[in-house]
Structure formats: C-alpha cells, structure tokens
Amino acid sequence: MAFVAETGSTNADMMALAAGGAPEGQWLRAGRQVGGRGRMGRAWESPEGNFHGSTLVRLRAGDPPAHMLALVAAVAVHAVIAPLARGRTRIKWPNDLMVDDAKIAGILLERSGDAVVVGIGINITGAPKGLDRPVTSLWEQGGTDADAASIAQRLAEIFAHWLGIWRGQGIEPVLRHWTANAHAAGRAMQVAMPDGEIVEGTFETVDGQGAMILRLADGATRAIHAGDVFLL
C-alpha cells in the first residue's frame, strides 16, 4: 500500500492514477488529508492517526452493478472494526459504520469509466467535534493499540476477499453478510432526501439493488435509493 504523509484527497489522487492506467487493487493511504470529502459534498476531517485511504476497482464485463461495491466496502470495514470496538458495530445504510449509534467510519465511491475509486475513512485515534450526529473512534471504544498502518493492511486483505466474492459469486453473499451486520429491522430512522423531503420510518432491509426499504407509519414500504439517514 502506497503512503503519502499529506495530500488533498486520496480519492482524487487515486482517480488521477486510474486515468493514468493504474491497475485494480492499488491502494493509497495518507497520513493526513487537507481536502477530504464525504458523501453529499461534506468535508471529512482527516487528522493524523486516523485511516484515510482509497483503492481502485476496474469494472469487468459481467460484474454486478458498480454501486454495490459500497456494500463490499462496508462488510470489509465492519470486519476490521468489530473485533476492536468495545460497543456493537453496525452498518448504517448507505455507507457508514456505527458503534453504539456513533459514526466511526465512512465510505465514498466515485467512478470514471471502468474505474471505481473506493475511499474509506476510519476514526482510530480521534473523532471530529461539533457535528450534528454522534461520532466516536477506536481509541474511545476500548483503547485499542491498533494504528493506521496495521488497519490498512488488514483492510486491504479483507476488501480483496469480499471483492472476489462479489465478482465470482454475485451480490447475494455480500448482501447476506451486510444485512446480518446492519441495524435490526424495526430501527427508527429519518431520511433527508436529495430534494429536501424528510421521510421517517423503520428500517426493513436492503433489496437486491442496494436500496434501503423503509417501512412507513401507515404500514407501506418505500425504497430509498439516495438520502442522508439519521438514527432516531
């Protein structure tokens, strides 16, 4: 895994490497990002000590839909974090990892042609302050002595494993593992839709296309394809 002490964004760097012909499986980790990005254009605080990294997937004929790589990344990050955190680690749709309802990691996918860049941020030594939602870090979750370099190595191994399953067996095994480690059905959630609509309901499942199925107060279900999810 390549390492740089500081950069603007590992996703932007990896996208540039992809444009230059970089192969699938390449990783880039930064000690610090000064222009890190999260979903929906948010800034992602990237201080030293935490994990900030990106990898490249080259889409092939016959691959499952590219956006389902978010599920691959989520199960890989869950496998890394869960043994190290004192609390219960859960996956929150679409791209967050939570420990006892506090965010500990996020995922950002970006695509250009056959190149999908998967960016991952994990709070190891610290978490940002003053946000509109709870956040935590691995150090807060039990004082683990894990560092970014060791987590990077483990993450690369597990991601490669699940990528092979996604490509060789399809999305079903990934989706089963994702669902088993997501919030249980019935968890109350609020979704801020891209158009500003606010939808409330309870988590039902994730369907075969990666959409979250929300059960509404009247008993009907609604497929959510994009949105910002808040736990209630």
Short mmCIF file of C-alpha atoms in Angstrom, two decimals:
data_model
loop_
_atom_site.label_atom_id
_atom_site.label_comp_id
_atom_site.label_asym_id
_atom_site.label_seq_id
_atom_site.Cartn_x
_atom_site.Cartn_y
_atom_site.Cartn_z
CA MET A 1 0.00 0.00 0.00
CA ALA A 2 1.46 3.33 -1.08
CA PHE A 3 1.69 6.04 1.58
CA VAL A 4 1.92 9.81 1.48
CA ALA A 5 2.33 11.96 4.57
CA GLU A 6 -0.18 14.56 3.38
CA THR A 7 -2.45 15.09 0.41
CA GLY A 8 -5.65 16.84 -0.54
CA SER A 9 -7.77 13.74 -1.08
CA THR A 10 -6.75 10.11 -1.60
CA ASN A 11 -9.85 9.65 -3.77
CA ALA A 12 -8.77 12.47 -6.07
CA ASP A 13 -5.24 11.09 -6.18
CA MET A 14 -6.46 7.59 -6.95
CA MET A 15 -8.75 8.86 -9.67
CA ALA A 16 -5.76 10.55 -11.29
CA LEU A 17 -3.78 7.33 -11.02
CA ALA A 18 -6.68 5.44 -12.61
CA ALA A 19 -6.70 7.87 -15.52
CA GLY A 20 -3.02 7.07 -15.98
CA GLY A 21 -3.68 3.34 -16.19
CA ALA A 22 -3.23 2.19 -12.59
CA PRO A 23 -4.30 -1.44 -12.08
CA GLU A 24 -7.06 -2.77 -9.88
CA GLY A 25 -6.01 -3.43 -6.32
CA GLN A 26 -3.78 -0.41 -5.92
CA TRP A 27 -4.16 1.36 -2.55
CA LEU A 28 -3.12 4.81 -1.38
CA ARG A 29 -3.08 5.84 2.29
CA ALA A 30 -2.44 9.34 3.57
CA GLY A 31 -1.21 10.32 7.00
CA ARG A 32 -3.34 13.42 6.71
CA GLN A 33 -5.81 14.83 4.19
CA VAL A 34 -6.41 18.56 3.85
CA GLY A 35 -9.30 18.24 1.38
CA GLY A 36 -11.04 15.05 2.45
CA ARG A 37 -14.63 14.60 1.26
CA GLY A 38 -17.60 12.66 2.49
CA ARG A 39 -20.95 11.92 0.90
CA MET A 40 -23.16 14.73 -0.41
CA GLY A 41 -20.22 17.12 -0.62
CA ARG A 42 -19.41 17.23 3.08
CA ALA A 43 -15.89 17.87 4.30
CA TRP A 44 -14.27 14.89 6.02
CA GLU A 45 -11.88 15.77 8.82
CA SER A 46 -8.67 13.81 8.30
CA PRO A 47 -6.20 14.36 11.16
CA GLU A 48 -3.07 12.30 11.65
CA GLY A 49 -3.60 8.99 13.40
CA ASN A 50 -6.81 8.06 11.63
CA PHE A 51 -7.07 5.95 8.48
CA HIS A 52 -7.61 7.79 5.21
CA GLY A 53 -7.24 5.65 2.12
CA SER A 54 -8.56 4.71 -1.29
CA THR A 55 -8.40 1.72 -3.59
CA LEU A 56 -9.21 1.08 -7.23
CA VAL A 57 -11.60 -1.42 -8.78
CA ARG A 58 -11.59 -1.93 -12.55
CA LEU A 59 -15.04 -3.00 -13.71
CA ARG A 60 -15.23 -6.04 -15.95
CA ALA A 61 -17.92 -7.47 -18.18
CA GLY A 62 -20.32 -9.49 -16.07
CA ASP A 63 -19.58 -7.68 -12.79
CA PRO A 64 -22.54 -6.86 -10.52
CA PRO A 65 -23.69 -3.20 -10.56
CA ALA A 66 -20.84 -0.88 -9.59
CA HIS A 67 -22.75 0.92 -6.84
CA MET A 68 -22.97 -2.39 -4.95
CA LEU A 69 -19.27 -2.01 -4.21
CA ALA A 70 -20.44 0.18 -1.33
CA LEU A 71 -21.76 -2.99 0.30
CA VAL A 72 -18.45 -4.77 -0.34
CA ALA A 73 -16.56 -1.95 1.31
CA ALA A 74 -18.98 -1.84 4.24
CA VAL A 75 -18.64 -5.53 5.09
CA ALA A 76 -14.85 -5.26 4.83
CA VAL A 77 -14.68 -2.23 7.12
CA HIS A 78 -17.08 -3.91 9.55
CA ALA A 79 -14.81 -6.95 9.72
CA VAL A 80 -11.87 -4.71 10.63
CA ILE A 81 -13.64 -2.58 13.23
CA ALA A 82 -15.92 -5.05 15.01
CA PRO A 83 -13.16 -7.04 16.80
CA LEU A 84 -11.52 -3.81 18.04
CA ALA A 85 -14.52 -1.86 19.32
CA ARG A 86 -15.97 -2.36 22.76
CA GLY A 87 -19.50 -1.50 21.60
CA ARG A 88 -21.64 -3.18 18.94
CA THR A 89 -20.52 -2.33 15.42
CA ARG A 90 -23.31 -1.94 12.87
CA ILE A 91 -23.52 -0.94 9.22
CA LYS A 92 -25.82 2.01 8.51
CA TRP A 93 -27.14 2.45 5.00
CA PRO A 94 -25.74 3.58 2.70
CA ASN A 95 -22.06 3.98 3.63
CA ASP A 96 -21.49 4.44 7.37
CA LEU A 97 -20.16 2.24 10.14
CA MET A 98 -21.53 2.87 13.62
CA VAL A 99 -20.55 1.78 17.11
CA ASP A 100 -23.47 2.08 19.53
CA ASP A 101 -25.11 4.64 17.21
CA ALA A 102 -21.99 6.81 16.89
CA LYS A 103 -20.30 7.04 13.49
CA ILE A 104 -16.80 5.60 13.35
CA ALA A 105 -16.17 5.19 9.61
CA GLY A 106 -17.44 6.32 6.24
CA ILE A 107 -17.15 5.23 2.62
CA LEU A 108 -17.22 7.27 -0.60
CA LEU A 109 -17.42 5.74 -4.09
CA GLU A 110 -16.53 7.71 -7.21
CA ARG A 111 -16.50 6.43 -10.77
CA SER A 112 -14.98 7.37 -14.11
CA GLY A 113 -15.47 4.90 -16.94
CA ASP A 114 -14.43 1.44 -15.80
CA ALA A 115 -12.61 2.83 -12.75
CA VAL A 116 -14.35 2.87 -9.38
CA VAL A 117 -12.43 4.51 -6.56
CA VAL A 118 -13.43 3.37 -3.09
CA GLY A 119 -12.46 5.85 -0.40
CA ILE A 120 -12.57 4.84 3.27
CA GLY A 121 -12.09 6.87 6.42
CA ILE A 122 -11.85 5.26 9.87
CA ASN A 123 -11.61 7.19 13.13
CA ILE A 124 -8.80 5.49 15.05
CA THR A 125 -7.20 7.99 17.42
CA GLY A 126 -9.84 10.70 17.35
CA ALA A 127 -13.21 11.87 16.05
CA PRO A 128 -14.34 15.32 14.85
CA LYS A 129 -16.19 17.58 17.26
CA GLY A 130 -19.25 19.76 16.89
CA LEU A 131 -21.13 17.66 14.36
CA ASP A 132 -24.89 17.17 14.08
CA ARG A 133 -24.59 13.49 14.98
CA PRO A 134 -22.64 11.33 17.46
CA VAL A 135 -19.15 10.23 16.43
CA THR A 136 -16.53 8.03 18.04
CA SER A 137 -13.10 6.47 17.48
CA LEU A 138 -11.46 3.13 18.13
CA TRP A 139 -9.41 4.62 20.95
CA GLU A 140 -12.60 5.82 22.60
CA GLN A 141 -14.05 2.36 22.09
CA GLY A 142 -11.63 0.47 24.26
CA GLY A 143 -8.18 1.98 23.98
CA THR A 144 -7.03 -0.35 21.21
CA ASP A 145 -3.38 -0.01 20.27
CA ALA A 146 -4.20 -0.56 16.58
CA ASP A 147 -2.67 2.03 14.29
CA ALA A 148 -3.47 3.21 10.78
CA ALA A 149 -0.75 1.10 9.15
CA SER A 150 -1.89 -2.19 10.69
CA ILE A 151 -5.53 -1.42 9.98
CA ALA A 152 -4.63 -0.57 6.37
CA GLN A 153 -3.00 -3.95 5.84
CA ARG A 154 -5.94 -5.84 7.33
CA LEU A 155 -8.47 -3.78 5.39
CA ALA A 156 -6.73 -4.40 2.06
CA GLU A 157 -6.77 -8.16 2.70
CA ILE A 158 -10.43 -8.30 3.68
CA PHE A 159 -11.57 -5.99 0.89
CA ALA A 160 -9.81 -8.20 -1.67
CA HIS A 161 -11.57 -11.24 -0.18
CA TRP A 162 -15.04 -9.68 -0.46
CA LEU A 163 -14.32 -8.21 -3.88
CA GLY A 164 -13.58 -11.73 -5.08
CA ILE A 165 -16.90 -12.94 -3.69
CA TRP A 166 -18.78 -10.01 -5.28
CA ARG A 167 -17.19 -10.74 -8.64
CA GLY A 168 -17.23 -14.54 -8.50
CA GLN A 169 -20.49 -15.31 -6.66
CA GLY A 170 -22.58 -12.21 -7.21
CA ILE A 171 -24.13 -9.80 -4.77
CA GLU A 172 -26.19 -12.29 -2.72
CA PRO A 173 -23.42 -13.47 -0.32
CA VAL A 174 -22.32 -9.88 0.21
CA LEU A 175 -25.89 -8.73 0.81
CA ARG A 176 -26.50 -11.52 3.35
CA HIS A 177 -23.41 -10.55 5.31
CA TRP A 178 -24.27 -6.86 5.07
CA THR A 179 -27.80 -7.47 6.36
CA ALA A 180 -26.58 -9.65 9.23
CA ASN A 181 -24.40 -6.80 10.44
CA ALA A 182 -26.74 -3.88 9.76
CA HIS A 183 -29.24 -2.33 12.15
CA ALA A 184 -32.03 -4.74 13.00
CA ALA A 185 -35.39 -4.45 11.29
CA GLY A 186 -37.60 -2.04 13.16
CA ARG A 187 -34.93 0.57 13.91
CA ALA A 188 -36.45 4.04 13.64
CA MET A 189 -34.80 6.28 11.05
CA GLN A 190 -35.25 9.64 9.39
CA VAL A 191 -34.09 10.17 5.81
CA ALA A 192 -33.33 13.58 4.31
CA MET A 193 -33.93 13.04 0.60
CA PRO A 194 -31.84 14.83 -2.06
CA ASP A 195 -34.82 17.05 -2.91
CA GLY A 196 -35.26 18.13 0.71
CA GLU A 197 -38.15 15.80 1.59
CA ILE A 198 -37.95 14.25 5.07
CA VAL A 199 -39.12 10.66 5.36
CA GLU A 200 -39.50 8.80 8.65
CA GLY A 201 -40.00 5.12 9.18
CA THR A 202 -38.31 1.97 10.40
CA PHE A 203 -35.53 0.02 8.74
CA GLU A 204 -36.83 -3.06 6.96
CA THR A 205 -33.98 -4.39 4.82
CA VAL A 206 -31.84 -3.65 1.79
CA ASP A 207 -33.11 -5.04 -1.50
CA GLY A 208 -31.18 -6.79 -4.25
CA GLN A 209 -30.43 -3.47 -5.94
CA GLY A 210 -28.92 -1.91 -2.83
CA ALA A 211 -31.90 0.33 -2.00
CA MET A 212 -32.98 0.67 1.63
CA ILE A 213 -36.54 -0.44 2.29
CA LEU A 214 -38.19 1.80 4.86
CA ARG A 215 -41.48 0.84 6.50
CA LEU A 216 -43.69 3.89 6.93
CA ALA A 217 -46.16 4.64 9.71
CA ASP A 218 -49.12 3.53 7.57
CA GLY A 219 -47.53 0.13 7.01
CA ALA A 220 -46.47 0.76 3.44
CA THR A 221 -42.85 0.38 2.37
CA ARG A 222 -40.71 2.80 0.39
CA ALA A 223 -37.48 2.10 -1.45
CA ILE A 224 -34.84 4.72 -0.68
CA HIS A 225 -32.16 4.97 -3.36
CA ALA A 226 -30.33 8.05 -2.06
CA GLY A 227 -30.52 10.14 1.08
CA ASP A 228 -28.96 11.13 4.38
CA VAL A 229 -30.01 8.78 7.18
CA PHE A 230 -30.34 9.77 10.83
CA LEU A 231 -30.98 7.22 13.57
CA LEU A 232 -33.92 8.03 15.87
#
